[in-house]
C-alpha positions as MATLAB code, in Angstrom:
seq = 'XXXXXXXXXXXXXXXXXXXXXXXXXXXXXXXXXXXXXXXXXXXXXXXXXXXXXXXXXXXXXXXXXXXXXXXXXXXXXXXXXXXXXXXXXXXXXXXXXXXXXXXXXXXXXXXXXXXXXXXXXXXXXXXXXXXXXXXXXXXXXXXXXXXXXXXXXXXXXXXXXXXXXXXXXXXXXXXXXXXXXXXXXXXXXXXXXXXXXXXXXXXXXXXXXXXXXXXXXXXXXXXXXXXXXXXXXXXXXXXXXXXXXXXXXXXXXXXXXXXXXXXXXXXXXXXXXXXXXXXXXXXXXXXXXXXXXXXXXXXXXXXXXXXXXXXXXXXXXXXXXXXXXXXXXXXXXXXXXXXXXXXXXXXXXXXXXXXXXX';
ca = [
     141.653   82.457   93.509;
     140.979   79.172   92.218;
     139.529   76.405   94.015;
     139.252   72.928   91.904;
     136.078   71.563   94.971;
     133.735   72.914   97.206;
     135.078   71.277  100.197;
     138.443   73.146   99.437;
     136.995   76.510   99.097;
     134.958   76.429  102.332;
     138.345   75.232  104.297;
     139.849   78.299  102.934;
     139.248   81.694  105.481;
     139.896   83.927  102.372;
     137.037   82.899  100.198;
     134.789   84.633  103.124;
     136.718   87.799  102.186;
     135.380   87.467   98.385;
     132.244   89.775   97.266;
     131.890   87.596   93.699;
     132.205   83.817   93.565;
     131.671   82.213   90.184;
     130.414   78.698   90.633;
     130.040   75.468   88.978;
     126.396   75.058   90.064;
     126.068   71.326   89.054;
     123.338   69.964   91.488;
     123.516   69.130   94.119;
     126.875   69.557   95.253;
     127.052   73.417   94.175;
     123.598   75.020   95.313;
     124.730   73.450   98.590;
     128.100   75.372   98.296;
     126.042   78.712   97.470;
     123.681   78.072  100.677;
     127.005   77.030  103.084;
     128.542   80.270  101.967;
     125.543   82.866  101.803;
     125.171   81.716  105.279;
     128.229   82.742  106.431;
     128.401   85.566  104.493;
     125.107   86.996  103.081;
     126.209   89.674  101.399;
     128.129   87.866   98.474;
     127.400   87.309   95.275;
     127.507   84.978   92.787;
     127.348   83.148   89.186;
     126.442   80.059   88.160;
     128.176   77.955   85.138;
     125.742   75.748   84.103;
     125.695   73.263   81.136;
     121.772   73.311   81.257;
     119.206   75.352   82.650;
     115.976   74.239   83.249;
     113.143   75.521   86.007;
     113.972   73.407   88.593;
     117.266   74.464   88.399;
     116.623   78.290   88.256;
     114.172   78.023   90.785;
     116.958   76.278   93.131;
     119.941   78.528   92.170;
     117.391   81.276   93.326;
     116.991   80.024   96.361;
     120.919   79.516   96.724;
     121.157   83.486   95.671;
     122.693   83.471   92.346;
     122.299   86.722   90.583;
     123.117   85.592   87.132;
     124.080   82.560   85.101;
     127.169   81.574   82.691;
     126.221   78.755   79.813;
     129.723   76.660   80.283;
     131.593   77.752   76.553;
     129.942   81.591   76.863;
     131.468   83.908   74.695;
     133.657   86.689   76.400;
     131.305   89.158   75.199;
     128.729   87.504   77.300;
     130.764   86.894   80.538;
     131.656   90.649   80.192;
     128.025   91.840   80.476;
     127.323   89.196   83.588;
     130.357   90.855   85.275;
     128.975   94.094   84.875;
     125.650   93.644   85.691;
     126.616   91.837   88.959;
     129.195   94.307   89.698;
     126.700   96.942   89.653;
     125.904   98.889   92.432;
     122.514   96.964   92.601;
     121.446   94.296   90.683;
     117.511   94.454   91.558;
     115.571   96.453   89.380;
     113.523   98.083   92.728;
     114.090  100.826   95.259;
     114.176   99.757   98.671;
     113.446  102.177  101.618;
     112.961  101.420  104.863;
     111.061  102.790  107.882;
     111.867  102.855  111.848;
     112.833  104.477  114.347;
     114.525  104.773  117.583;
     111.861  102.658  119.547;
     108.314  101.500  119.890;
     105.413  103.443  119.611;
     106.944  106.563  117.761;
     104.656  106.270  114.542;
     106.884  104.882  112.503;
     104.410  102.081  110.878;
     101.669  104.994  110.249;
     104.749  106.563  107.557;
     104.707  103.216  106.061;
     100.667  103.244  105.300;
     100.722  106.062  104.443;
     103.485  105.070  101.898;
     102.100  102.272  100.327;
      98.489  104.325  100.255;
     100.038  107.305   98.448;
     102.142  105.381   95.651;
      99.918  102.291   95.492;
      97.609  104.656   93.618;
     100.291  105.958   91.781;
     101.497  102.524   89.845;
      99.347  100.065   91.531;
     100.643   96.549   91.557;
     104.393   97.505   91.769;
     104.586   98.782   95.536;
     105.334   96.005   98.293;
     104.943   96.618  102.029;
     107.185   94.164  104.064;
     106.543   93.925  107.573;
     109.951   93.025  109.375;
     108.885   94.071  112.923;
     107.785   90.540  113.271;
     107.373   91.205  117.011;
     104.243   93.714  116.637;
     103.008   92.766  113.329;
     101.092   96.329  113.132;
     101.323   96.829  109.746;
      99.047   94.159  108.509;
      96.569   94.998  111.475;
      97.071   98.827  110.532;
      95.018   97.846  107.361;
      92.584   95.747  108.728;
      94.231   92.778  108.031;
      94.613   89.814  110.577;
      96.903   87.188  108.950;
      97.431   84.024  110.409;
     100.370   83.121  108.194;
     103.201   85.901  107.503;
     106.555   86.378  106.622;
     108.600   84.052  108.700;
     106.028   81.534  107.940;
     107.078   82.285  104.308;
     110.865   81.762  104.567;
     110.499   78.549  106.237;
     108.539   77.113  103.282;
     110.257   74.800  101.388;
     109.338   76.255   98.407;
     109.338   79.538   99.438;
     110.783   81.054   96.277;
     108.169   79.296   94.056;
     105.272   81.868   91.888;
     102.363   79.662   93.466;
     103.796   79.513   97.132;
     104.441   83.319   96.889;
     100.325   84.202   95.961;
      99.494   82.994   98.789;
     101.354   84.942  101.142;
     101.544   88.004   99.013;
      98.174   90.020   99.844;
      96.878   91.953   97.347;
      94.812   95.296   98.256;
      92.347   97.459   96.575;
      94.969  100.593   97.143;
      97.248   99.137   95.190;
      99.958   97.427   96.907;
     100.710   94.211   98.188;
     102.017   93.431  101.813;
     104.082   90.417  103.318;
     102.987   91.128  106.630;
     103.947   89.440  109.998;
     101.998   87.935  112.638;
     103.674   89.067  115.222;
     104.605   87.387  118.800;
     106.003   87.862  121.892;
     108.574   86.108  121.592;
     109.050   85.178  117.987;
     112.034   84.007  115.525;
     114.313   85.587  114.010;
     114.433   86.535  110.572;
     116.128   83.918  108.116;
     118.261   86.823  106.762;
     119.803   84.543  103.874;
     116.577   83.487  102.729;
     115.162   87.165  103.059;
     118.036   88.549  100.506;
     117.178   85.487   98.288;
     113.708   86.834   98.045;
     114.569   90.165   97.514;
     116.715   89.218   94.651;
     113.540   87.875   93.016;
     110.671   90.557   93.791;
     113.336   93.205   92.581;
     112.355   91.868   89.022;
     108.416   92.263   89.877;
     107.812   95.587   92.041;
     109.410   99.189   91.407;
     109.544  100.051   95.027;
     109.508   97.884   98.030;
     109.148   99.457  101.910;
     110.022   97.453  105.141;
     108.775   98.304  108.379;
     111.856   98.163  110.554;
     112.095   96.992  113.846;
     113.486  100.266  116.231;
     117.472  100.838  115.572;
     119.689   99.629  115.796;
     117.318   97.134  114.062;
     118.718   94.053  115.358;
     119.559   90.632  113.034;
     118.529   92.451  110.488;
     122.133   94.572  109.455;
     122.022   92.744  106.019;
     118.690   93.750  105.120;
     119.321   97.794  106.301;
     122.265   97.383  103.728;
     119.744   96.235  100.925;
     118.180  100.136  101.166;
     118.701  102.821   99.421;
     117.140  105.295  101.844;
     116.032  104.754  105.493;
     113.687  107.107  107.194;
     114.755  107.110  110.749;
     111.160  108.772  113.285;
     113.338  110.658  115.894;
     110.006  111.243  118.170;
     109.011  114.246  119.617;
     108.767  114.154  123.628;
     111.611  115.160  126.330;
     112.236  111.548  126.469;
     112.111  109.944  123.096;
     114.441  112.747  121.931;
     116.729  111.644  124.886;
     116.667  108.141  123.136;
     117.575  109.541  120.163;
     120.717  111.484  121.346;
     121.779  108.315  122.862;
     121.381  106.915  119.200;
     122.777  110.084  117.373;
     125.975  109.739  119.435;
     126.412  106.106  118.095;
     125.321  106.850  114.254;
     127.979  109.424  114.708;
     130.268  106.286  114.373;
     128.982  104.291  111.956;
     130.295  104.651  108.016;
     129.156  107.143  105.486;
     127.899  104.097  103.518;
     124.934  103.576  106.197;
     124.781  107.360  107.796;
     124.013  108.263  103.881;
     121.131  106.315  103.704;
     119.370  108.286  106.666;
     116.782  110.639  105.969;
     114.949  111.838  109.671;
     111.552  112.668  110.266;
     109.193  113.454  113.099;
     105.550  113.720  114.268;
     106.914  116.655  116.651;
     104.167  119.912  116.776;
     106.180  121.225  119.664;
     107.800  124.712  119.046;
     110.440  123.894  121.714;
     110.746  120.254  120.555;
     111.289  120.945  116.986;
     114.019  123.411  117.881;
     115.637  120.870  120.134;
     115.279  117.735  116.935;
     116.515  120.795  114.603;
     119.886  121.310  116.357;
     120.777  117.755  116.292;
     119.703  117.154  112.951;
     119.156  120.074  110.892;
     117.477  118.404  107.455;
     114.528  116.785  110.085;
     111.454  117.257  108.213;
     108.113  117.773  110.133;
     105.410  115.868  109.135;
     102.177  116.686  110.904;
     100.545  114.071  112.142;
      96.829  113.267  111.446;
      94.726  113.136  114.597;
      93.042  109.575  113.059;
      94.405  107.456  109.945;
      91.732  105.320  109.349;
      93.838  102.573  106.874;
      91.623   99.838  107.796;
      88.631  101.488  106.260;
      88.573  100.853  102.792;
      87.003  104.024  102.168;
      89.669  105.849  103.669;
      92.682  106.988  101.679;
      95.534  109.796  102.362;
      94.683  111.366   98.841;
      90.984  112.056   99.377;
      90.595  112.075  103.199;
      90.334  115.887  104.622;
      92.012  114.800  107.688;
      95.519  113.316  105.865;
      95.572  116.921  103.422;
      98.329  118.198  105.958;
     100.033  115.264  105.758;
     100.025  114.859  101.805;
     100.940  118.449  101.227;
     103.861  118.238  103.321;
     105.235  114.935  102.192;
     106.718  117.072   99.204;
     109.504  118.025  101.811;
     110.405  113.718  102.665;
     110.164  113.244   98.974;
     112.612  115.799   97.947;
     115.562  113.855   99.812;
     114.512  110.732   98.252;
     115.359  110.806   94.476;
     112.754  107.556   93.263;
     109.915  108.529   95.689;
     110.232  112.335   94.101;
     110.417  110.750   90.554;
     107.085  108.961   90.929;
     105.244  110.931   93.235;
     105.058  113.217   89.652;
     102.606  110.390   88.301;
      99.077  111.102   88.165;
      97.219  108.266   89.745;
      96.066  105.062   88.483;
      92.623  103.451   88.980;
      92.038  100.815   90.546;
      91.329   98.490   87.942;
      94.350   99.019   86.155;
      96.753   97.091   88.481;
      98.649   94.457   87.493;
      99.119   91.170   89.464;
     103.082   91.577   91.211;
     104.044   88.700   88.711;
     103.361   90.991   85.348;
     104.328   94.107   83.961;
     108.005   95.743   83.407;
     109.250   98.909   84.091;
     108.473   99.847   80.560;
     104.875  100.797   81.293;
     106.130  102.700   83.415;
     108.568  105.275   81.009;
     105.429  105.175   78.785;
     103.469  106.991   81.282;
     105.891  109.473   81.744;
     107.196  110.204   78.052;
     103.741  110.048   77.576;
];
């Protein structure tokens, strides 16, 4: 469908039913279209024709969430390779797994360090911990970290999209990955999920795999984001009454489409004989981790790949691996030093196939 103004399209209810919107992005009338309709409808996607493209307006069609941009007079050739890219099943260049669980306190942010430990050291600079429990805001205090800015601090910058405005809430570690933590509050806001997918769409060009720490299901605002992953590893707990929670929760995901049910991959901390029988008749492919009786991630010293006490854990991950095709594929890489990290902002995936055809 054709629609010859902006005002036209967004009095039309069908243009909300459209998953690809090419727009004429002259500013500033049609970044403020994109914005208007990402709001309503985060999920969609779209292309700008442009008759010039300059930073500014990159950086701002960004922020609006175009994917990909049309020169006005592009051959068909062109246009036919922008429609296929876009159409493709994911445009971003990352893996995205998340990490939760049915409620608070199961363990589910210790997975996550131990995570971004493991495969920070394996292609250091390209891993990105994203802290999305923003009413805890463990994960940054997990690893000795105490930020006093985080991410919803981040999305509510003006700028937010901008290289120098993302340094300085990016943190940098010396295992490897960066985190966009939270700082956590009782009672805090909620998530700008429009702006989130915005930034997603540009760290998928700078980091191979990104993790968020999930909030506990049915991980609430946040239903655009879940969609983003490609796996989620859902901590069913262990005692009499967190498994209760989680047959209250297995009896809804029962109901939910193959397109999120997929994407599940359970785990638990469970040492119980009795328990694990119990977790193994409601979901058979549970894998077992066991877990260590002090993960000492704020301790620089400390690491899962050298630490006696995580050796159970990291000889069992093979298991959680296994169902996860891109966490398998570079948990094969020997690890990096230290000193051979990139900053998030360089590099290419290309280093990358050279290590392994290598």
């Amino acid at each position: 469908e054709i629609f010859s103004a902006p005002q036209l399209a967004l009095r039309s209810p069908r243009i909300l039913d459209s998953e690809l919107v090419l727009v004429g992005i002259d500013l500033p009338n049609g970044v403020k279209f994109c914005q208007i309709l990402r709001e309503k409808k985060p999920t969609i996607a779209f292309i700008a024709l442009t008759s010039e493209v300059t930073p500014e307006t990159e950086l701002q069609m960004k922020r609006a969430g175009v994917l990909e941009k049309l020169c006005r007079g592009a051959l068909a050739e062109d246009i036919s390779q922008v429609l296929r890219f876009v159409a493709s099943e994911k445009p971003a260049l990352c893996s995205i797994v998340g990490v939760g669980g049915t409620k608070e306190g199961l363990g589910s942010t210790l997975l996550t360090c131990a995570l971004g430990d493991y495969f920070g050291r394996k292609i250091p600079g390209k891993i990105l911990l994203i802290d999305l429990n923003n009413r805890l805001g463990d994960l940054g205090f997990s690893f000795g970290l105490s930020p006093n800015k985080g991410i919803l601090e981040l999305l509510s910058h003006e700028e937010f999209l901008h290289p120098s405005v993302l340094q300085t809430y990016l943190q940098n570690t010396s295992r490897g990955f960066n985190i966009l933590a939270s700082v956590g509050g009782i009672y805090p806001k909620p998530i700008n999920v429009a702006a989130l997918l915005g930034l997603m769409a540009v760290l998928g060009d700078s980091f191979e795999i990104i993790i968020f720490d999930l909030p506990p299901y049915p991980f609430p605002g946040l239903e655009e984001i879940v969609d983003l992953c490609d796996n989620i590893l859902m901590n069913v707990g262990g005692t009499l009454n967190q498994l209760k929670t989680f047959r209250m929760v297995s009896s809804d995901l029962k109901t939910l489409p193959e397109s999120f049910s997929g994407k599940l991959k359970f785990f638990s901390w469970s040492s119980d004989p009795a328990g694990r029988d119990l977790i193994t008749e409601m979901v058979p492919d549970c894998v077992f981790l066991p877990k260590p009786k002090e993960a000492r991630f704020s301790d620089p010293s400390f690491s899962i790949t050298d630490s006696p006490e995580m050796k159970p854990l990291l000889d069992t991950l093979g298991l959680l691996f296994d169902q996860i095709p891109v966490l398998n594929l570079y948990s094969a890489l020997a690890p990096m030093p230290a000193d051979s990290q990139l900053p998030w902002w360089k590099g290419s995936f290309s280093n990358l196939v050279d290590r392994f055809i290598g």
